[in-house]
Amino acid sequence: MATQTKGKINVAVDNIFPLIKQFLYSDHEIFLRELISNATDATNKLKHLASIGEFEGDTDNLKIEVKLDKENKTLSIIDQGIGMTKDEVIKYINEIAFSGAEDFLDQYKDKKAEDAGIIGHFGLGFYSAFMVSDKVEIRTKSYKKDIKAVHWECDGSPEFSLEEIDDKNEHGTEIILHISDDSTEFLEESRINELLHKYNKFNSVPIKFGTKEIIDPEWQPSEDTDEKEKEEPKKITVDNIINNTRPAWTKKPSELTDEDYKNFYHELYPGVYDEPLFHIHLNVDHPFHLTGILYFPKLNLNLDPAKNRIQLYQNQVFVTDNVEGIVPDFLQMLRGVIDSPDIPLNVSRSYLQADAAVKKISGYITKKVASKLQSLFNKDRKGFEEKWNDIKLIIEYGMLSDEKFYENAIKFYLFPDVDGKYYTFEELLEKIKPVQTDKDKNIVALYASDAKEQHAYIEEAKAKGYLVLLLDSPIVAHLIQKLEHEHMELSDKKQPVKFARVDADAIDNLIKKDETKVSKLSDEEQEKLKGIIEKNIPAEQFTVQLEPLDADAAPFIITQPEFMRRFKEMQQTGGAMFGGTDFPGMYHLIVNTNSDWMEKILKAKKKQAEYVQQALDLARLSQNLLKGEELTQFIKRSLALMK
């Protein structure tokens, strides 16, 4: 009969187990991740010993097994790794592992889990088993020759028993959890299967969970035609291995095809059917270790930022899909996986965001993304242009939030025009500078935000030989503000560039030239006309501005000043400096004094108000401002005037 040793774990806390359970109760599912991580370490250590000649056994088919025994209320995690001697159990289980758990609780026991901002509990290790168990057993045998197996047992108090046993002949460790009554969910096959797929589907050691039936790969159907129809394929029972031990990010890019990257994307996100636009393979060894693959997804209105996020792994074990502080904010719309042993996981988010290694990782990811985008642009500009609408929002967000990314992205950021041609910033300035420079030497970049709604203004600008961009991003107001400022900052010798939406003013006012246009109306007639118009329009909505435009231009043009409209747009999309300011919906009403309609208004007696209203409604119609009853009245008035 083997000698049994009883003892007491030397801890400062009288009974630490209830504290472990209480503190981490909301996150107690991580016990399985912890125990499988330990089993993985033990397996990989044995493989290493074999590689340096210190272990002579076979290591080709080592695996970890997770076993459920619902009747006896046990869950077992079994590995074929290095195992432990009796002295090692005392050292690693009773002393080192436990002190790690104690240190962890000492730091966080007075905080709630959510307050502490914990994103991983890898430091807790083996003793996380007591979050779900009334009793834990260890059966272990060292890989060393002529060493007996041992059995350790603890019932959740600081007391333990330890004895040598004769009924375990293979090296490795078996952890047996006696699941407590308040954790019986972990006796359900579906729940364990869910956790294994969540945390360990890319574990580096094969994990067996039960068995499954498959068609025997050596089975051949009968050659007899009549028999073939009746014959069923021969099936065999095999281990149910739940994980892919060599996911794509652990391989070299040279080993992978585009199809491999796409297949891995769908392995990461089984419910996503769209194909990614392109991928970025991350692989760095110095000054930190980082591997991973990031994908640019197709952005659409149904994109849910809380779903299908970038997944963070540590040595192929899932940690979290909340990568705030590790991945720059503007790249959190991407998908994919990052794996790094250098990211601290047992600390609060505030510490994480201040950590020097994490900052370097964040900077590296930003640089790598910028480099990939530049490479795609250089190698296949046409393909890059075709993807532009799907990727521009991420690039714009990055240019606004990260100065280093801006410096790189300005080289490949594209400006499409209303005719579907694309220009880089330098190409754009070179194209428009000869024609669209105003009398104050500003290069004026005209743009539309909606080609249909602003069609009349676009056509008027194009008639003068001007190029009109199509900038329809929800954050474009912020970006063009930055572009104007940065262009001035780069060099004193550069001409200032101004962006103006094509409907912000009369085209001749947006790009003022030296030539002076003369009005057909005298000063006295203009004064009289202004009075008539102001009398017949809503003063709270419009300010009247008389301009001598081309005779064939519209009689009235409604515009909203560029600065006013841009401020409103920036306020709507998070411009903090404008928060709380409610800009009124005021418009300029530009009156074309060279239009024949003005003479008609001046000469009219009874129908002055009607003519003013008709010209105003035409202008409002062009800006999509005429609706409901006012639109009905306009149609009736138009029919009457036609008679």
XYZ file of C-alpha atoms in Angstrom:
643
model
C 0.000 0.000 0.000
C 1.409 3.353 -1.034
C 2.117 5.881 1.636
C -0.320 8.787 1.633
C 0.889 12.250 2.535
C -1.514 14.786 3.940
C -0.653 18.432 4.229
C -1.800 22.010 4.274
C -1.087 24.502 1.556
C 0.755 27.418 3.112
C -1.279 30.519 2.239
C -1.798 33.842 3.949
C -5.521 33.867 3.211
C -7.418 31.523 5.545
C -9.497 30.039 2.758
C -8.704 31.305 -0.693
C -10.991 28.977 -2.655
C -14.285 30.783 -1.955
C -12.558 34.011 -2.989
C -11.440 32.474 -6.286
C -14.981 31.324 -6.936
C -16.644 34.550 -5.877
C -14.289 36.922 -7.630
C -14.339 35.200 -11.001
C -17.834 33.775 -10.888
C -19.070 35.813 -13.863
C -16.186 34.510 -15.951
C -15.821 31.005 -14.576
C -15.928 29.337 -17.987
C -12.247 30.191 -18.467
C -11.218 27.289 -16.190
C -11.277 24.979 -19.227
C -9.067 27.301 -21.240
C -6.587 27.434 -18.336
C -6.386 23.680 -17.869
C -6.033 22.996 -21.602
C -3.321 25.678 -21.790
C -1.429 23.868 -19.020
C -1.878 20.552 -20.832
C -0.614 22.146 -24.054
C 2.486 23.487 -22.281
C 3.213 20.037 -20.827
C 2.878 18.438 -24.268
C 5.064 21.003 -26.013
C 7.727 20.652 -23.316
C 7.912 16.924 -23.980
C 8.281 17.563 -27.712
C 11.122 19.971 -26.967
C 12.875 17.414 -24.754
C 12.557 14.863 -27.554
C 14.058 17.336 -30.044
C 17.200 17.776 -27.893
C 17.552 14.070 -27.175
C 16.405 14.052 -23.541
C 13.309 11.964 -24.273
C 13.433 8.899 -26.492
C 9.731 8.080 -26.818
C 7.359 8.784 -29.712
C 5.945 12.329 -29.782
C 4.285 12.277 -33.222
C 0.714 11.581 -32.090
C 0.461 13.319 -28.733
C -2.964 14.733 -27.967
C -5.122 16.185 -25.179
C -8.412 14.497 -24.291
C -11.439 16.100 -22.654
C -13.809 13.513 -21.113
C -17.253 13.932 -19.582
C -18.800 11.515 -17.090
C -22.231 12.929 -16.419
C -23.234 10.064 -14.126
C -20.296 10.600 -11.775
C -20.389 14.407 -12.302
C -16.757 14.611 -13.446
C -14.930 16.409 -16.222
C -11.387 15.249 -17.027
C -8.571 16.901 -18.988
C -5.908 14.351 -19.930
C -2.564 15.065 -21.590
C 0.380 12.932 -22.702
C 2.985 15.531 -21.755
C 5.956 15.573 -19.378
C 3.938 14.723 -16.262
C 5.179 15.400 -12.718
C 7.057 13.594 -9.964
C 5.846 13.696 -6.373
C 8.317 16.479 -5.543
C 7.227 18.448 -8.613
C 3.569 18.222 -7.578
C 4.476 19.667 -4.186
C 6.538 22.395 -5.830
C 4.345 23.370 -8.796
C 0.845 22.687 -7.459
C 1.122 23.363 -3.726
C 3.608 26.219 -3.911
C 4.167 28.014 -7.239
C 0.738 27.635 -8.881
C -1.064 28.446 -5.680
C 1.050 31.484 -4.909
C 0.261 32.763 -8.415
C -3.452 32.465 -7.671
C -2.953 34.133 -4.296
C -1.011 37.057 -5.785
C -3.707 37.514 -8.400
C -6.485 37.676 -5.829
C -4.482 39.899 -3.537
C -4.375 42.440 -6.341
C -8.006 42.225 -7.413
C -10.098 40.824 -4.553
C -11.459 44.265 -3.599
C -12.607 45.025 -7.142
C -15.395 43.728 -9.289
C -14.235 41.917 -12.411
C -15.782 44.538 -14.708
C -14.211 47.398 -12.723
C -10.781 45.841 -12.889
C -11.160 45.559 -16.661
C -9.652 42.095 -16.710
C -9.306 40.718 -20.229
C -7.533 37.462 -19.430
C -6.701 35.298 -16.448
C -3.766 33.246 -17.664
C -1.862 33.956 -14.459
C -4.506 32.158 -12.439
C -3.684 28.768 -13.951
C -4.506 25.477 -12.335
C -6.527 26.765 -9.370
C -9.231 28.189 -11.642
C -10.515 24.575 -11.538
C -11.981 25.299 -8.081
C -14.363 27.865 -9.573
C -16.521 24.985 -10.827
C -15.487 22.041 -8.613
C -16.075 20.699 -5.118
C -13.002 18.512 -5.439
C -10.065 18.280 -7.839
C -7.818 15.259 -8.414
C -4.503 15.044 -10.258
C -3.169 11.733 -11.550
C 0.273 12.271 -13.056
C 3.358 10.322 -14.123
C 6.659 11.916 -15.087
C 8.378 11.148 -18.409
C 11.515 10.353 -16.348
C 12.367 6.661 -16.082
C 11.690 4.601 -12.968
C 9.513 7.297 -11.366
C 6.161 6.268 -9.862
C 2.910 7.989 -10.723
C 1.240 10.066 -8.012
C -2.277 11.067 -7.036
C -3.065 14.493 -5.541
C -6.471 15.454 -4.176
C -7.951 18.628 -2.677
C -11.554 19.300 -1.662
C -11.475 23.088 -1.937
C -9.906 23.706 1.461
C -6.212 24.457 1.980
C -5.739 20.767 2.880
C -4.544 18.179 0.332
C -3.506 14.517 0.123
C -0.718 13.102 -2.037
C 0.262 9.429 -2.629
C 2.123 7.252 -5.102
C -0.052 4.991 -7.309
C 0.542 1.915 -9.468
C -2.357 2.113 -11.927
C -0.999 4.830 -14.235
C 1.701 3.600 -16.624
C 1.839 6.295 -19.328
C 3.536 9.671 -18.893
C 1.256 12.712 -18.680
C -1.310 14.278 -16.387
C -5.006 13.744 -15.791
C -6.981 16.504 -14.039
C -10.347 15.248 -12.710
C -12.880 17.911 -11.747
C -15.795 16.913 -9.513
C -18.267 19.495 -10.763
C -20.166 21.373 -8.047
C -23.969 21.595 -7.959
C -23.984 25.245 -9.038
C -21.861 24.486 -12.155
C -23.657 21.508 -13.692
C -23.782 23.317 -17.053
C -20.204 22.039 -17.468
C -21.480 18.476 -17.486
C -23.374 19.164 -20.714
C -21.662 18.028 -23.913
C -22.976 21.029 -25.867
C -21.548 23.509 -23.338
C -18.088 21.914 -23.323
C -18.155 21.711 -27.113
C -19.027 25.419 -27.241
C -16.102 26.334 -24.956
C -13.618 24.186 -26.841
C -14.581 25.861 -30.102
C -14.503 29.303 -28.532
C -11.093 29.101 -26.858
C -9.246 26.164 -28.370
C -10.302 25.646 -31.980
C -6.769 26.606 -33.063
C -4.882 24.979 -30.185
C -1.378 23.787 -31.148
C -1.952 20.248 -29.768
C -4.855 18.078 -31.066
C -7.805 17.987 -28.654
C -10.031 14.927 -28.596
C -13.612 15.315 -27.400
C -15.462 12.049 -27.865
C -15.613 10.110 -31.117
C -17.408 10.373 -34.437
C -18.301 8.126 -37.339
C -16.841 8.715 -40.784
C -16.863 6.785 -44.054
C -13.876 4.457 -44.131
C -11.392 6.068 -46.542
C -10.287 2.582 -47.665
C -13.846 1.437 -48.450
C -14.581 0.685 -52.110
C -18.127 0.250 -53.472
C -19.092 -3.120 -54.917
C -18.480 -3.685 -58.612
C -21.833 -5.427 -58.925
C -24.348 -2.831 -60.227
C -27.341 -4.380 -58.432
C -25.463 -4.634 -55.145
C -24.083 -1.084 -55.449
C -27.559 0.479 -55.134
C -28.314 -1.421 -51.899
C -24.848 -1.153 -50.397
C -24.160 1.457 -47.737
C -20.659 2.908 -47.286
C -18.613 1.288 -44.544
C -18.212 3.559 -41.533
C -15.522 3.620 -38.889
C -15.284 5.335 -35.497
C -12.459 7.837 -35.074
C -11.380 10.426 -32.507
C -13.371 13.657 -32.698
C -10.548 16.209 -32.972
C -12.116 19.629 -32.524
C -9.179 21.875 -33.452
C -6.996 22.954 -36.365
C -3.466 22.779 -34.947
C -1.872 24.714 -37.817
C -4.116 27.688 -38.611
C -3.120 29.934 -41.499
C -1.481 32.629 -39.360
C 1.114 30.133 -38.049
C 2.332 29.435 -41.591
C 4.578 31.479 -43.869
C 2.853 33.558 -46.579
C 4.823 31.539 -49.154
C 2.961 28.404 -47.976
C -0.474 29.929 -48.590
C -2.534 30.697 -51.685
C -5.273 33.332 -51.989
C -7.762 30.478 -51.684
C -6.143 29.395 -48.391
C -6.555 32.914 -46.981
C -10.219 33.010 -48.037
C -10.887 29.572 -46.537
C -9.315 30.645 -43.248
C -11.500 33.789 -43.229
C -14.583 31.562 -43.321
C -13.071 29.258 -40.702
C -12.768 32.290 -38.397
C -16.273 33.558 -39.207
C -18.483 30.601 -40.199
C -21.629 32.734 -40.522
C -20.106 35.322 -42.876
C -20.683 34.720 -46.586
C -19.071 37.810 -48.148
C -15.539 37.373 -49.422
C -12.875 39.665 -47.922
C -11.445 42.318 -50.240
C -7.831 41.493 -49.366
C -5.660 40.352 -46.468
C -2.574 41.475 -44.572
C -0.263 38.818 -43.091
C 1.500 39.961 -39.901
C 4.775 38.379 -38.803
C 7.372 40.076 -36.596
C 9.961 38.696 -34.150
C 11.648 41.861 -32.893
C 11.278 43.925 -30.730
C 8.155 41.869 -29.921
C 6.544 38.669 -31.186
C 3.400 39.022 -33.259
C 1.718 36.927 -35.920
C -1.716 37.193 -37.461
C -3.835 37.882 -40.515
C -6.076 40.923 -40.940
C -8.823 41.136 -43.556
C -10.521 44.155 -45.115
C -14.217 43.171 -45.232
C -16.800 44.711 -47.503
C -18.343 47.507 -45.457
C -22.108 47.803 -45.749
C -25.038 49.295 -43.885
C -25.647 45.979 -42.085
C -22.147 45.832 -40.603
C -22.445 45.218 -36.881
C -19.244 46.437 -35.141
C -19.989 44.152 -32.167
C -19.933 41.011 -34.330
C -17.137 39.246 -36.201
C -14.414 41.356 -34.671
C -10.654 40.853 -34.691
C -9.782 37.950 -32.400
C -6.831 38.092 -30.008
C -4.936 34.887 -29.242
C -1.997 34.046 -27.008
C -0.039 31.067 -28.349
C -3.085 29.898 -30.358
C -5.453 30.156 -27.369
C -8.352 32.594 -27.728
C -8.342 35.486 -25.251
C -10.836 38.109 -26.409
C -12.394 39.801 -29.415
C -12.222 43.187 -27.720
C -8.894 44.478 -29.027
C -9.301 48.076 -27.877
C -5.891 49.509 -27.037
C -4.039 46.850 -29.030
C -5.416 47.532 -32.505
C -5.811 51.240 -33.441
C -9.423 52.413 -33.316
C -9.699 53.000 -37.066
C -8.675 49.392 -37.817
C -11.230 47.795 -35.504
C -13.618 47.575 -38.465
C -11.247 44.987 -39.920
C -11.527 41.266 -39.243
C -8.966 38.586 -38.572
C -6.687 37.311 -35.841
C -3.682 38.558 -33.878
C -1.509 36.234 -31.809
C 1.165 37.554 -29.465
C 2.759 36.182 -26.290
C 3.987 39.720 -25.493
C 0.601 41.316 -24.794
C -0.010 41.458 -21.009
C -3.347 39.838 -20.270
C -3.794 40.018 -16.518
C -4.029 43.770 -16.154
C -6.575 46.558 -16.371
C -7.300 48.263 -19.680
C -5.783 51.543 -18.507
C -2.511 49.717 -17.850
C -2.756 47.942 -21.178
C -3.205 51.194 -23.096
C -0.138 52.690 -21.397
C 2.056 49.617 -21.895
C 5.103 50.309 -24.092
C 5.020 46.903 -25.823
C 1.363 47.320 -26.715
C 2.022 50.776 -28.167
C 4.767 49.321 -30.356
C 2.428 46.557 -31.516
C -0.299 49.092 -32.330
C 2.215 51.201 -34.271
C 3.480 48.153 -36.166
C -0.041 47.132 -37.207
C -0.747 50.662 -38.464
C 2.497 50.723 -40.447
C 1.861 47.270 -41.911
C -1.666 48.200 -43.043
C -0.406 51.407 -44.679
C 2.381 49.469 -46.423
C -0.077 46.854 -47.740
C -2.446 49.518 -49.079
C 0.437 51.330 -50.795
C 1.594 48.040 -52.318
C -1.890 47.231 -53.642
C -2.147 50.722 -55.107
C 1.255 50.453 -56.817
C 0.752 46.923 -58.189
C -2.860 47.136 -59.361
C -4.261 50.639 -59.369
C -7.360 49.664 -61.327
C -8.199 46.921 -58.811
C -7.537 49.370 -55.958
C -9.934 51.880 -57.530
C -12.616 49.189 -57.850
C -12.348 48.489 -54.112
C -12.248 52.174 -53.152
C -15.847 52.583 -52.000
C -15.472 49.562 -49.702
C -12.237 50.697 -48.025
C -12.334 54.501 -48.103
C -14.134 54.947 -44.772
C -11.441 53.005 -42.870
C -8.681 54.969 -44.629
C -10.387 58.309 -43.940
C -10.885 57.441 -40.270
C -7.207 56.491 -40.057
C -6.070 59.721 -41.719
C -8.071 61.709 -39.191
C -6.987 59.785 -36.105
C -3.371 58.796 -36.746
C -0.780 61.286 -38.008
C 1.709 58.642 -39.161
C -1.000 56.838 -41.099
C -2.036 60.164 -42.678
C 1.520 60.768 -43.896
C 1.475 57.405 -45.696
C -2.148 57.394 -46.823
C -2.031 60.793 -48.549
C 0.027 59.039 -51.257
C -2.741 56.550 -52.127
C -5.932 58.274 -50.952
C -8.158 58.632 -54.019
C -10.437 61.461 -55.141
C -13.068 60.217 -57.618
C -14.738 62.741 -59.919
C -18.392 62.648 -60.937
C -17.420 60.878 -64.190
C -15.726 57.961 -62.434
C -12.063 58.960 -62.832
C -9.728 58.756 -59.828
C -6.910 61.074 -58.761
C -4.359 61.077 -55.960
C -4.051 64.386 -54.109
C -0.972 65.415 -56.120
C -2.606 64.362 -59.409
C -5.728 66.317 -58.504
C -3.843 69.533 -57.760
C -1.823 69.208 -60.957
C -5.035 68.664 -62.957
C -7.111 71.555 -61.569
C -4.396 74.147 -60.822
C -4.311 75.728 -64.344
C -8.108 76.224 -64.500
C -9.400 76.281 -60.932
C -7.114 78.873 -59.353
C -8.985 81.944 -58.176
C -7.860 85.572 -58.205
C -6.368 85.153 -54.682
C -4.129 82.285 -55.920
C -6.141 79.574 -54.113
C -6.532 76.234 -55.884
C -10.252 75.471 -55.552
C -11.310 71.797 -55.502
C -15.026 71.583 -56.286
C -16.935 68.566 -55.041
C -20.451 67.144 -54.879
C -21.788 64.922 -52.125
C -24.777 63.654 -54.140
C -24.453 63.584 -57.923
C -28.224 63.365 -58.487
C -29.359 66.061 -56.068
C -26.601 68.460 -57.117
C -26.806 67.667 -60.836
C -27.672 71.204 -61.986
C -24.754 72.712 -60.067
C -22.378 70.030 -61.388
C -23.415 70.682 -64.993
C -22.931 74.430 -64.570
C -19.412 73.859 -63.214
C -18.544 71.387 -65.987
C -19.797 73.861 -68.597
C -17.040 76.200 -67.446
C -14.439 73.442 -67.800
C -14.174 72.720 -64.080
C -13.590 69.268 -62.597
C -16.081 68.203 -59.909
C -15.163 65.503 -57.381
C -17.665 63.101 -55.821
C -16.951 62.996 -52.076
C -19.876 61.269 -50.387
C -18.316 59.862 -47.212
C -20.091 60.755 -43.942
C -16.802 62.072 -42.489
C -15.526 63.894 -45.569
C -16.093 67.323 -43.974
C -13.526 66.463 -41.296
C -11.069 65.143 -43.863
C -11.121 68.081 -46.257
C -10.642 70.411 -43.293
C -7.490 68.462 -42.428
C -6.312 68.337 -46.052
C -6.586 72.121 -46.373
C -4.633 72.633 -43.140
C -1.962 69.972 -43.769
C -1.333 71.200 -47.322
C -0.537 74.647 -45.986
C 1.685 73.216 -43.234
C 3.809 71.100 -45.577
C 5.508 74.024 -47.325
C 5.237 77.798 -47.397
C 5.717 77.697 -51.151
C 2.673 75.570 -51.857
C -0.441 77.289 -53.101
C -3.319 77.081 -50.632
C -6.020 74.586 -51.579
C -9.673 75.107 -50.717
C -12.497 72.592 -51.013
C -15.930 73.941 -51.913
C -19.105 71.964 -52.437
C -20.446 72.785 -55.849
C -23.762 74.081 -54.474
C -22.180 76.307 -51.805
C -22.480 79.460 -53.967
C -22.820 80.637 -57.538
C -20.044 78.993 -59.526
C -18.447 82.360 -60.333
C -18.302 83.109 -56.617
C -16.769 79.742 -55.752
C -13.896 80.382 -58.171
C -13.663 84.155 -58.443
C -11.663 85.397 -61.405
C -10.267 88.876 -62.070
C -12.867 89.705 -64.720
C -15.826 91.778 -63.562
C -19.339 90.951 -64.760
C -21.778 93.788 -65.364
C -25.443 93.700 -64.417
C -28.120 94.604 -66.984
C -30.012 96.362 -64.215
C -29.168 99.812 -62.921
C -28.372 100.357 -59.239
C -31.858 101.781 -58.745
C -33.493 98.763 -60.411
C -31.410 96.372 -58.343
C -32.436 98.140 -55.124
C -36.092 97.957 -56.119
C -35.778 94.273 -57.134
C -34.161 93.358 -53.828
C -37.011 95.006 -51.898
C -39.660 93.119 -53.907
C -37.935 89.770 -53.371
C -37.286 90.282 -49.643
C -40.936 91.206 -49.209
C -42.072 87.902 -50.750
C -39.713 85.316 -49.270
C -39.386 83.917 -45.710
C -36.726 86.168 -44.138
C -35.948 83.589 -41.440
C -34.766 81.106 -44.103
C -33.047 83.168 -46.791
C -30.689 86.102 -47.150
C -30.852 87.789 -50.566
C -27.653 88.292 -52.560
C -27.770 89.979 -56.014
C -25.210 88.728 -58.554
C -24.686 89.518 -62.289
C -24.487 85.926 -63.553
C -24.770 84.560 -67.095
C -28.087 85.363 -68.756
C -28.914 81.684 -69.306
C -28.208 80.749 -65.663
C -31.125 80.101 -63.283
C -32.999 83.220 -62.040
C -32.640 82.176 -58.384
C -29.998 79.876 -56.891
C -30.166 78.549 -53.324
C -26.832 77.897 -51.632
C -25.574 77.186 -48.142
C -22.202 78.714 -47.239
C -19.385 76.124 -47.273
C -18.232 76.899 -43.718
C -21.780 76.704 -42.296
C -22.692 73.439 -44.039
C -19.298 71.893 -43.237
C -19.615 72.776 -39.539
C -23.057 71.175 -39.421
C -21.770 67.994 -41.061
C -18.809 67.818 -38.692
C -21.129 68.279 -35.723
C -23.321 65.386 -36.916
C -20.321 63.032 -37.274
C -18.583 63.702 -33.981
C -16.850 67.049 -34.307
C -16.356 67.621 -30.577
C -15.352 71.260 -30.954
C -18.836 71.978 -32.352
C -20.762 69.937 -29.790
C -23.854 71.640 -28.451
C -23.947 74.322 -31.166
C -27.175 74.235 -33.139
C -26.565 75.949 -36.477
C -29.797 77.258 -38.046
C -30.940 76.133 -41.500
C -30.140 79.451 -43.200
C -29.539 79.661 -46.954
C -28.318 82.284 -49.389
C -30.727 83.154 -52.185
C -28.576 84.313 -55.097
C -30.581 86.461 -57.505
C -29.281 86.530 -61.087
C -29.769 90.148 -62.129
C -28.986 89.277 -65.779
C -31.869 86.805 -66.032
C -34.836 87.940 -68.188
C -37.069 86.814 -65.329
C -35.897 89.810 -63.243
C -37.260 92.263 -65.821
C -40.530 90.309 -65.751
C -40.710 90.716 -61.949
C -39.929 94.442 -62.126
C -42.556 95.109 -64.819
C -45.271 92.980 -63.265
C -47.886 94.643 -61.110
C -50.372 92.048 -59.903
C -48.194 88.975 -60.321
C -44.927 90.118 -58.703
C -45.372 87.852 -55.668
C -46.366 84.939 -57.908
C -43.264 85.332 -60.121
C -40.948 85.603 -57.109
C -42.514 82.496 -55.564
C -42.202 80.583 -58.846
C -38.483 81.363 -59.184
C -37.928 80.554 -55.495
C -39.771 77.226 -55.770
C -37.729 76.275 -58.844
C -34.561 76.908 -56.840
C -35.921 74.975 -53.853
C -36.895 72.095 -56.122
C -33.306 71.853 -57.398
C -32.113 71.517 -53.772
C -34.800 68.971 -52.810
C -36.278 71.523 -50.408
C -39.767 71.586 -51.936
C -42.155 69.006 -50.485
C -45.742 68.386 -49.427
C -48.263 71.190 -49.792
C -45.644 73.633 -51.139
C -44.830 71.202 -53.978
C -48.535 70.854 -54.785
C -48.925 74.658 -54.933
C -45.871 74.924 -57.201
C -47.342 72.422 -59.672
C -50.696 74.269 -59.764
C -48.934 77.625 -60.224
C -46.744 76.232 -63.020
C -49.785 74.944 -64.893
C -51.527 78.302 -64.504
C -48.479 80.253 -65.749
C -48.159 77.943 -68.760
C -51.673 78.996 -69.830
